[in-house]
Tab-separated table of C-alpha atoms in Angstrom:
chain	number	residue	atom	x	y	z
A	2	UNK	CA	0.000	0.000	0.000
A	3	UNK	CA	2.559	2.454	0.824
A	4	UNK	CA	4.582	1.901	-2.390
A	5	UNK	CA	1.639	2.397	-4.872
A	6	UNK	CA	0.529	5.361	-2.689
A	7	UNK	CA	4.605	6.781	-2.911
A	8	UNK	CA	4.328	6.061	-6.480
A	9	UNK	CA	1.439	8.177	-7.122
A	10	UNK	CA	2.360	11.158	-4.525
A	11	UNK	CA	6.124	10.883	-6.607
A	12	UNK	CA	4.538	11.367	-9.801
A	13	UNK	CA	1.517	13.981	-8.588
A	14	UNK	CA	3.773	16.100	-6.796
A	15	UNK	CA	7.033	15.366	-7.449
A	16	UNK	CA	10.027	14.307	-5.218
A	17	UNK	CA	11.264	17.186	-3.440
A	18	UNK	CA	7.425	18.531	-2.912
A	19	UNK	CA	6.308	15.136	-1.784
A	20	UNK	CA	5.512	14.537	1.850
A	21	UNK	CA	5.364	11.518	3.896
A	22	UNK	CA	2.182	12.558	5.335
A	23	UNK	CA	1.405	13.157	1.753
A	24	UNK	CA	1.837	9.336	1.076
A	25	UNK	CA	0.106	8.234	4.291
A	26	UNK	CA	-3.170	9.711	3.862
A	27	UNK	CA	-2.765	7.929	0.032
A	28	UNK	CA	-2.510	4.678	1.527
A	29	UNK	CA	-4.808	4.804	4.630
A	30	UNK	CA	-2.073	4.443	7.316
A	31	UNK	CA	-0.635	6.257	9.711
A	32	UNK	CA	2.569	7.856	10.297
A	33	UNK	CA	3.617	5.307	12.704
A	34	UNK	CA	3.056	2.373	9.847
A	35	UNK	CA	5.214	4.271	7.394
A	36	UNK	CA	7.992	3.802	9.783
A	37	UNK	CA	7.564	0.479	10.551
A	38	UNK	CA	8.669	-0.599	6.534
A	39	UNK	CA	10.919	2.759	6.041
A	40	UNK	CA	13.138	5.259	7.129
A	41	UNK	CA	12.611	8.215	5.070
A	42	UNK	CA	11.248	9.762	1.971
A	43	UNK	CA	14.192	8.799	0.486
A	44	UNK	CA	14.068	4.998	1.668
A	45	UNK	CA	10.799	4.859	-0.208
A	46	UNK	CA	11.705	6.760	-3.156
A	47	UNK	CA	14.541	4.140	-3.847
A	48	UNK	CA	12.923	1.053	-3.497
A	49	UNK	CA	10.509	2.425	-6.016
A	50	UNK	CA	13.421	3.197	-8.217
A	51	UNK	CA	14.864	-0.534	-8.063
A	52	UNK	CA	11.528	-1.919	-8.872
A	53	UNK	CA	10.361	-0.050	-11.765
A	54	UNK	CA	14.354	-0.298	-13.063
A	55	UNK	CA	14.224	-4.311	-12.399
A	56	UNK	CA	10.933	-4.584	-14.495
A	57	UNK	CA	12.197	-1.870	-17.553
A	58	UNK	CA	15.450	-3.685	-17.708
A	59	UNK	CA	15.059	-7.652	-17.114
A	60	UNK	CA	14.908	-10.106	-19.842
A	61	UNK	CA	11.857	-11.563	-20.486
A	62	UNK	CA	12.510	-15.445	-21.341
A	63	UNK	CA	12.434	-16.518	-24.137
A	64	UNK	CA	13.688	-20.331	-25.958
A	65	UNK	CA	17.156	-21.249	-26.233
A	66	UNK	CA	16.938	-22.114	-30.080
A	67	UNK	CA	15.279	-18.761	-30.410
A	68	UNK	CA	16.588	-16.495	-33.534
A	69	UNK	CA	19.051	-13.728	-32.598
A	70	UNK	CA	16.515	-11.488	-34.360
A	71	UNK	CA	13.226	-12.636	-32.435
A	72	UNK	CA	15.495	-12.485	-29.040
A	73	UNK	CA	16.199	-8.850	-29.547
A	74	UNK	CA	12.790	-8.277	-30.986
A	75	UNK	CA	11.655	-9.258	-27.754
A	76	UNK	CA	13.559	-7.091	-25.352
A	77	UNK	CA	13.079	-4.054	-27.673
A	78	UNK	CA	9.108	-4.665	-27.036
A	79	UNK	CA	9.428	-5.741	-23.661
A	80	UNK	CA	11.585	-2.020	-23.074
A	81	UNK	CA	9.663	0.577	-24.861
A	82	UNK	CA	6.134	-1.096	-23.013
A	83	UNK	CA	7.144	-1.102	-19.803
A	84	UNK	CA	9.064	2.647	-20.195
A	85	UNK	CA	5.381	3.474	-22.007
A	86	UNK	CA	3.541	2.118	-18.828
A	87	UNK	CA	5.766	3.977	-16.288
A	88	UNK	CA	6.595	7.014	-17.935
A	89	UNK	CA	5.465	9.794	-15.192
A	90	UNK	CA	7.495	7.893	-12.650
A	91	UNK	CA	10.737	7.571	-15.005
A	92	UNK	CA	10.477	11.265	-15.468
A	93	UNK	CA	10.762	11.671	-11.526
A	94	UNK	CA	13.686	9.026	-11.279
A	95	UNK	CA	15.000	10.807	-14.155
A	96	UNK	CA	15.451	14.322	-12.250
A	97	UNK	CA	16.386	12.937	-8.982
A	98	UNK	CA	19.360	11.454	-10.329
A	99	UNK	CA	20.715	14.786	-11.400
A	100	UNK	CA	21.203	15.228	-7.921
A	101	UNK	CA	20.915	12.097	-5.240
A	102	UNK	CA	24.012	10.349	-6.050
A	103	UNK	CA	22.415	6.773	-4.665
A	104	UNK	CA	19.621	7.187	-7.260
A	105	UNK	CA	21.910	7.991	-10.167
A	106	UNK	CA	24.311	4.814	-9.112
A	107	UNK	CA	21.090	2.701	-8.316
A	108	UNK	CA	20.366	3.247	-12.395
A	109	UNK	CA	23.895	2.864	-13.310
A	110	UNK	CA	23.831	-0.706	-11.756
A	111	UNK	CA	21.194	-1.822	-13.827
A	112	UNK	CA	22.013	-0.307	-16.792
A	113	UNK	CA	25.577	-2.021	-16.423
A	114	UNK	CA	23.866	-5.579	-15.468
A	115	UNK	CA	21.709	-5.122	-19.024
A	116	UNK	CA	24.949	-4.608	-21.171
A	117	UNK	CA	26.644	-7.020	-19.438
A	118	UNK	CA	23.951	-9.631	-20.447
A	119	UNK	CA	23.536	-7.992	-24.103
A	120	UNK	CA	27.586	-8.014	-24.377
A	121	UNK	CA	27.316	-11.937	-23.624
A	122	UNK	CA	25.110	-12.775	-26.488
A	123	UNK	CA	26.731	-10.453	-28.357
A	124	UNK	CA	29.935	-12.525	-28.357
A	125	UNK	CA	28.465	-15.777	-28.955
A	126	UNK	CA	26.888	-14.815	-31.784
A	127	UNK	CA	30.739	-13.552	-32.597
A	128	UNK	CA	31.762	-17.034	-31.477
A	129	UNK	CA	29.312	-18.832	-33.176
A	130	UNK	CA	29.856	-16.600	-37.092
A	131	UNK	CA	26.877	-14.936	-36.724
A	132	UNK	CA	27.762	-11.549	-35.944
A	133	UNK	CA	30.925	-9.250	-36.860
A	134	UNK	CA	33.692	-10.202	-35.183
A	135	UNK	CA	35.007	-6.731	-35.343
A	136	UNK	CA	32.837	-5.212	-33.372
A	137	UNK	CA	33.888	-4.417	-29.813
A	138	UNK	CA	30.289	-6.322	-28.167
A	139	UNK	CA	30.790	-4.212	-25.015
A	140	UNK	CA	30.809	-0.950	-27.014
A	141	UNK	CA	27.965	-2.142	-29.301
A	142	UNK	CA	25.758	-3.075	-25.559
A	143	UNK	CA	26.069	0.127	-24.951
A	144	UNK	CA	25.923	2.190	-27.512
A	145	UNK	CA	22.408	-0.516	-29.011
A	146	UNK	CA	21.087	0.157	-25.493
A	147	UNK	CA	21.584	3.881	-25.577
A	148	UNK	CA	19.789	3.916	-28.721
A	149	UNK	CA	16.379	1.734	-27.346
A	150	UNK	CA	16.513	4.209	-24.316
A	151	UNK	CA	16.176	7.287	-26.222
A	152	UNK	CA	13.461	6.066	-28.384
A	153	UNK	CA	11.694	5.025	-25.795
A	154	UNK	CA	12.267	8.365	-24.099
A	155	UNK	CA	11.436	10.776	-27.368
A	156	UNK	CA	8.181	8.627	-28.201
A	157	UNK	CA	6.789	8.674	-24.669
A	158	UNK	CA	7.711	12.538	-23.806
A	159	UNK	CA	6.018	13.509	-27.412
A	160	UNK	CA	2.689	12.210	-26.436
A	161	UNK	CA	1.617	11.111	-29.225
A	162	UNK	CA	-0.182	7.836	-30.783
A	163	UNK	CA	2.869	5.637	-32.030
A	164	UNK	CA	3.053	2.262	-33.610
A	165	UNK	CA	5.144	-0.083	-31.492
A	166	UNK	CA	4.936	-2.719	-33.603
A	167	UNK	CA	6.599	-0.432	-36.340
A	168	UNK	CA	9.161	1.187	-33.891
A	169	UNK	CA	10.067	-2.485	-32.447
A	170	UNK	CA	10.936	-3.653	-35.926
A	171	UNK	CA	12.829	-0.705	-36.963
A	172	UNK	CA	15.121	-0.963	-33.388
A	173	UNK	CA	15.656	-4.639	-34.184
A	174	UNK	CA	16.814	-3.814	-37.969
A	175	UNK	CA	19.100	-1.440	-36.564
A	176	UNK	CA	20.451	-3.529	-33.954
A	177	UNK	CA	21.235	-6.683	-36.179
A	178	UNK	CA	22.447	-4.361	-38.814
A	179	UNK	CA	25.024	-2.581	-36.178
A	180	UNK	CA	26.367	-5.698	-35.287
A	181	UNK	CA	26.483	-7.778	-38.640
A	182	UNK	CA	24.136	-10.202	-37.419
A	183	UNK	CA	23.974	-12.988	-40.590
A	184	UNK	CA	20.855	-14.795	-40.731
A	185	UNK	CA	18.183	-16.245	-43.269
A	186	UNK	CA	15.458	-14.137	-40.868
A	187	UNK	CA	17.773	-10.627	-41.176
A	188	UNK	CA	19.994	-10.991	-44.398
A	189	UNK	CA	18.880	-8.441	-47.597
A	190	UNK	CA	17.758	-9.355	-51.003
A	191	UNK	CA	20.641	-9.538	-52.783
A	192	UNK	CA	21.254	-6.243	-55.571
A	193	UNK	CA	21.559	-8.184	-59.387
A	194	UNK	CA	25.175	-7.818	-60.360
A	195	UNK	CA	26.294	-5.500	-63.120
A	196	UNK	CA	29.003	-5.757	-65.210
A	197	UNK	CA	31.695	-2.838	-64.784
A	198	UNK	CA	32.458	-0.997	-68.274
């Protein structure tokens, strides 16, 4: 009770603006109760943040044999939904860490754990001839990762209708494009060959 009623008095009023009494009267308890499960304002705040972090940035499961394509297909849809569904809260996260240093590392850590995991595949896909084994996979984690997070951001702060199923297929293009990912599923048609004069 007295996370969804800190979520909704953190995106209402704010975090520096919101009150514990604030979030108290939101849940139906009393001050003493609050106490009992937290410290502080900020106690609350960042369990919120390691929730709603965990759920943007976890992997949904998905079959072994899977295609590299339909993996990363996945996690692009699984991203920009769950940023979609928490938006107003994200936005507070987002200015807090400008400024509370355990929030900013708190979003680091995840974001690290992510490109850790994406760097992984990344190289057995090098490993296994799939992808190009040029490309530096802990650079391309971050840099594919950067570019999901600030679609995700520009399509939710615009506010307007958007077609996931469009934008998901366009981030995996780009991704298995960026990394040379060779596959029946992602490979081109190829251009007819012309003689040179």
């Amino acid at each position: 009770q007295l996370m969804d009623a800190a979520r909704i008095v953190f995106e209402r009023d704010g975090f520096l603006r919101a009150r514990i009494a604030d979030i108290c009267d939101e849940a139906g308890m009393s001050h003493g109760s609050f106490y009992t499960y937290f410290v502080s304002k900020e106690e609350i705040f960042q369990e919120l943040v390691d929730s709603i972090e965990f759920d943007l940035l976890r992997v949904d499961p998905i079959a072994d044999d899977a295609e590299p394509s339909d993996r990363n297909r996945s996690a692009n849809r699984h991203y920009l939904e769950t940023y979609r569904n928490n938006a107003a809260i994200l936005r507070v996260i987002q200015q807090v860490a400008t400024f509370d240093e355990e929030v900013r590392q708190t979003r680091i850590k995840h974001q690290d754990a992510l490109a850790h995991a994406i760097e992984r595949r990344t190289r057995d896909y090098q490993e296994q001839g799939l992808a190009d084994g040029q490309i530096n996979a802990w650079f391309a984690a971050n840099a594919l990762g950067g570019m999901v997070a600030f679609v995700s951001d520009q399509i939710v702060s615009r506010d307007v209708p958007v077609d996931i199923d469009f934008v998901v297929e366009q981030l995996t293009r780009l991704w298995a494009n960026a990394i040379g990912l060779n596959t029946d599923q992602q490979r081109s048609p190829k251009r007819p060959q012309t003689k040179s004069s």
